[in-house]
């Protein structure tokens, strides 16, 4: 795929090879290669998408792209075919990411015993909590639609009896009695009795 570059980027870079000093010697905030700045403006979104596919963190992707573009800027006068710039920058992205990955050290320590997490107070097991939550939802789904709506609004959405009544267009007494009957059915649900 050819990279869209501003008007004759290769022609703009060619005179730079003969007359301009090394890019590292350029004054801060200036670009010796206007075609490079134009290329970055045109291709930045696509190159950033590529960088994001190489790393999970968006901030790391932006840093990765900046590093690859800095490497491209330093080598700008050596790049002969400016139609292949995307490939050059993608290769710089990949090489930079690979270097970062190789530098990352994971410390592993050998020990006689595997460290176990401290037990939670009251024997609170996350798997048991999830099983109870799942059983509760299955029991709620078995309630009649009107009771289910009231239980969800009262206890999951944390609405008051008056707010629930207003939202459903019924009286507060209807909400109280329906919720009471629903809670009675949930207490008697055999699956919830097993999950407790």
CSV table of C-alpha atoms in Angstrom, one decimal:
chain,number,residue,atom,x,y,z
A,1,UNK,CA,0.0,0.0,0.0
A,2,UNK,CA,1.4,3.4,-0.8
A,3,UNK,CA,1.4,6.1,1.8
A,4,UNK,CA,-0.4,9.3,1.0
A,5,UNK,CA,2.3,11.9,1.3
A,6,UNK,CA,2.0,15.6,0.7
A,7,UNK,CA,2.9,17.0,-2.7
A,8,UNK,CA,6.0,15.3,-3.9
A,9,UNK,CA,7.4,14.2,-0.6
A,10,UNK,CA,10.3,12.4,-2.2
A,11,UNK,CA,11.2,15.5,-4.2
A,12,UNK,CA,11.0,17.6,-1.0
A,13,UNK,CA,13.4,15.2,0.7
A,14,UNK,CA,15.8,14.9,-2.1
A,15,UNK,CA,17.3,18.5,-1.8
A,16,UNK,CA,17.5,17.9,2.0
A,17,UNK,CA,20.0,15.1,1.4
A,18,UNK,CA,22.4,17.5,-0.2
A,19,UNK,CA,22.1,20.7,1.9
A,20,UNK,CA,20.6,20.1,5.3
A,21,UNK,CA,22.6,19.1,8.4
A,22,UNK,CA,21.8,16.0,10.5
A,23,UNK,CA,18.2,16.0,11.9
A,24,UNK,CA,19.5,15.9,15.5
A,25,UNK,CA,21.2,19.2,14.9
A,26,UNK,CA,18.0,21.0,14.0
A,27,UNK,CA,16.7,23.7,16.4
A,28,UNK,CA,14.1,22.5,18.9
A,29,UNK,CA,10.6,22.7,17.6
A,30,UNK,CA,11.6,22.8,13.9
A,31,UNK,CA,11.6,20.1,11.2
A,32,UNK,CA,14.3,19.9,8.6
A,33,UNK,CA,11.9,17.8,6.6
A,34,UNK,CA,8.6,19.4,5.8
A,35,UNK,CA,7.6,16.2,4.0
A,36,UNK,CA,8.0,14.3,7.2
A,37,UNK,CA,5.7,16.6,9.1
A,38,UNK,CA,3.1,16.3,6.3
A,39,UNK,CA,3.5,12.5,6.3
A,40,UNK,CA,2.9,12.3,10.1
A,41,UNK,CA,-0.2,14.5,9.8
A,42,UNK,CA,-1.7,12.4,7.1
A,43,UNK,CA,-0.9,8.9,8.5
A,44,UNK,CA,-1.0,9.4,12.2
A,45,UNK,CA,-4.4,7.8,12.8
A,46,UNK,CA,-3.6,4.7,10.8
A,47,UNK,CA,-0.2,4.3,12.4
A,48,UNK,CA,-1.7,4.8,15.9
A,49,UNK,CA,-4.2,2.0,15.2
A,50,UNK,CA,-1.2,-0.2,14.3
A,51,UNK,CA,0.6,0.7,17.5
A,52,UNK,CA,-2.6,0.0,19.6
A,53,UNK,CA,-2.7,-3.4,18.1
A,54,UNK,CA,0.8,-4.1,19.4
A,55,UNK,CA,0.1,-3.0,23.0
A,56,UNK,CA,-2.9,-3.1,25.3
A,57,UNK,CA,-2.5,0.3,26.9
A,58,UNK,CA,-3.4,3.3,24.8
A,59,UNK,CA,-0.7,5.5,26.4
A,60,UNK,CA,1.9,2.9,25.7
A,61,UNK,CA,0.7,2.8,22.1
A,62,UNK,CA,1.2,6.6,21.8
A,63,UNK,CA,4.7,6.3,23.3
A,64,UNK,CA,5.5,3.4,20.9
A,65,UNK,CA,4.4,5.4,17.9
A,66,UNK,CA,6.4,8.5,19.0
A,67,UNK,CA,9.5,6.3,19.4
A,68,UNK,CA,9.0,4.8,15.9
A,69,UNK,CA,8.4,8.2,14.3
A,70,UNK,CA,11.6,9.5,16.0
A,71,UNK,CA,13.5,6.7,14.5
A,72,UNK,CA,11.9,7.4,11.1
A,73,UNK,CA,12.8,11.1,11.3
A,74,UNK,CA,16.4,10.3,12.0
A,75,UNK,CA,16.5,8.0,9.0
A,76,UNK,CA,14.4,10.2,6.7
A,77,UNK,CA,17.2,11.2,4.4
A,78,UNK,CA,18.3,7.5,4.0
A,79,UNK,CA,14.8,6.3,3.0
A,80,UNK,CA,14.9,6.1,-0.8
A,81,UNK,CA,11.4,5.1,-1.6
A,82,UNK,CA,8.9,7.4,0.2
A,83,UNK,CA,6.0,5.4,-1.2
A,84,UNK,CA,7.0,2.6,1.3
A,85,UNK,CA,7.0,4.8,4.4
A,86,UNK,CA,4.1,3.0,6.0
A,87,UNK,CA,6.1,-0.3,5.8
A,88,UNK,CA,9.2,1.4,7.3
A,89,UNK,CA,7.2,2.9,10.2
A,90,UNK,CA,5.4,-0.4,10.9
A,91,UNK,CA,8.7,-2.3,10.9
A,92,UNK,CA,10.0,0.4,13.4
A,93,UNK,CA,6.9,-0.1,15.5
A,94,UNK,CA,7.3,-3.8,15.6
A,95,UNK,CA,11.1,-3.7,16.3
A,96,UNK,CA,10.6,-1.2,19.0
A,97,UNK,CA,7.9,-3.2,20.7
A,98,UNK,CA,9.9,-6.4,20.4
A,99,UNK,CA,12.9,-4.7,22.0
A,100,UNK,CA,10.7,-3.4,24.9
A,101,UNK,CA,9.3,-6.9,25.4
A,102,UNK,CA,12.8,-8.4,25.5
A,103,UNK,CA,14.0,-5.8,28.0
A,104,UNK,CA,11.1,-6.5,30.4
A,105,UNK,CA,12.3,-8.8,33.1
A,106,UNK,CA,10.1,-11.0,35.1
A,107,UNK,CA,11.6,-11.9,38.4
A,108,UNK,CA,10.9,-15.4,39.5
A,109,UNK,CA,12.0,-16.7,42.9
A,110,UNK,CA,12.2,-20.3,43.9
A,111,UNK,CA,10.7,-21.2,47.2
A,112,UNK,CA,10.0,-24.3,49.2
A,113,UNK,CA,6.3,-23.5,49.7
A,114,UNK,CA,3.8,-21.8,47.4
A,115,UNK,CA,2.5,-18.6,49.0
A,116,UNK,CA,-1.2,-18.9,49.7
A,117,UNK,CA,-3.4,-15.9,50.0
A,118,UNK,CA,-4.6,-15.0,53.5
A,119,UNK,CA,-8.0,-16.6,54.2
A,120,UNK,CA,-10.8,-14.0,54.2
A,121,UNK,CA,-12.6,-13.4,57.4
A,122,UNK,CA,-15.7,-15.5,57.8
A,123,UNK,CA,-14.6,-18.0,55.1
A,124,UNK,CA,-15.9,-15.8,52.4
A,125,UNK,CA,-15.2,-17.7,49.2
A,126,UNK,CA,-15.6,-15.7,45.9
A,127,UNK,CA,-16.8,-18.8,44.0
A,128,UNK,CA,-19.5,-19.5,46.6
A,129,UNK,CA,-20.6,-15.8,46.5
A,130,UNK,CA,-20.9,-16.1,42.7
A,131,UNK,CA,-22.8,-19.4,42.9
A,132,UNK,CA,-25.2,-17.7,45.4
A,133,UNK,CA,-25.6,-14.7,43.1
A,134,UNK,CA,-26.4,-16.9,40.1
A,135,UNK,CA,-28.9,-18.9,42.1
A,136,UNK,CA,-30.5,-15.7,43.3
A,137,UNK,CA,-30.9,-14.4,39.7
A,138,UNK,CA,-32.4,-17.8,38.5
A,139,UNK,CA,-34.9,-17.6,41.4
A,140,UNK,CA,-35.8,-14.0,40.6
A,141,UNK,CA,-36.4,-14.9,37.0
A,142,UNK,CA,-38.9,-17.6,38.2
A,143,UNK,CA,-41.0,-14.9,39.9
A,144,UNK,CA,-44.0,-13.4,38.0
A,145,UNK,CA,-43.1,-10.4,35.9
A,146,UNK,CA,-44.8,-7.8,38.2
A,147,UNK,CA,-43.1,-9.1,41.3
A,148,UNK,CA,-39.8,-9.5,39.6
A,149,UNK,CA,-39.9,-5.8,38.4
A,150,UNK,CA,-40.7,-4.7,41.9
A,151,UNK,CA,-37.9,-6.7,43.6
A,152,UNK,CA,-35.4,-5.5,41.0
A,153,UNK,CA,-36.4,-1.9,41.4
A,154,UNK,CA,-36.5,-2.0,45.2
A,155,UNK,CA,-33.3,-4.1,45.9
A,156,UNK,CA,-31.1,-3.9,42.9
A,157,UNK,CA,-31.9,-0.3,41.7
A,158,UNK,CA,-32.3,0.8,45.4
A,159,UNK,CA,-35.5,2.7,44.8
A,160,UNK,CA,-37.9,3.5,47.7
A,161,UNK,CA,-41.3,2.0,47.8
A,162,UNK,CA,-42.8,5.4,46.7
A,163,UNK,CA,-40.4,5.7,43.8
A,164,UNK,CA,-41.2,2.1,42.7
A,165,UNK,CA,-44.9,2.7,43.0
A,166,UNK,CA,-44.7,5.9,40.9
A,167,UNK,CA,-42.5,4.3,38.3
A,168,UNK,CA,-44.9,1.3,37.9
A,169,UNK,CA,-48.0,3.4,38.2
A,170,UNK,CA,-49.4,1.5,41.3
A,171,UNK,CA,-50.0,2.3,44.9
A,172,UNK,CA,-47.4,2.0,47.6
A,173,UNK,CA,-49.5,-0.6,49.3
A,174,UNK,CA,-49.4,-2.7,46.2
A,175,UNK,CA,-45.6,-2.5,46.1
A,176,UNK,CA,-45.4,-3.5,49.8
A,177,UNK,CA,-47.6,-6.5,49.4
A,178,UNK,CA,-46.1,-7.7,46.1
A,179,UNK,CA,-42.6,-7.4,47.4
A,180,UNK,CA,-43.5,-9.2,50.6
A,181,UNK,CA,-45.0,-12.1,48.6
A,182,UNK,CA,-41.9,-12.2,46.3
A,183,UNK,CA,-39.5,-12.3,49.2
A,184,UNK,CA,-41.6,-15.2,50.7
A,185,UNK,CA,-41.3,-17.1,47.4
A,186,UNK,CA,-37.5,-16.5,47.3
A,187,UNK,CA,-37.2,-17.7,50.9
A,188,UNK,CA,-38.9,-21.0,49.9
A,189,UNK,CA,-37.0,-21.5,46.7
A,190,UNK,CA,-35.3,-24.9,46.9
A,191,UNK,CA,-32.3,-23.8,44.8
A,192,UNK,CA,-31.6,-20.9,47.2
A,193,UNK,CA,-31.8,-23.2,50.2
A,194,UNK,CA,-29.1,-25.4,48.6
A,195,UNK,CA,-26.9,-22.5,47.7
A,196,UNK,CA,-26.9,-21.1,51.3
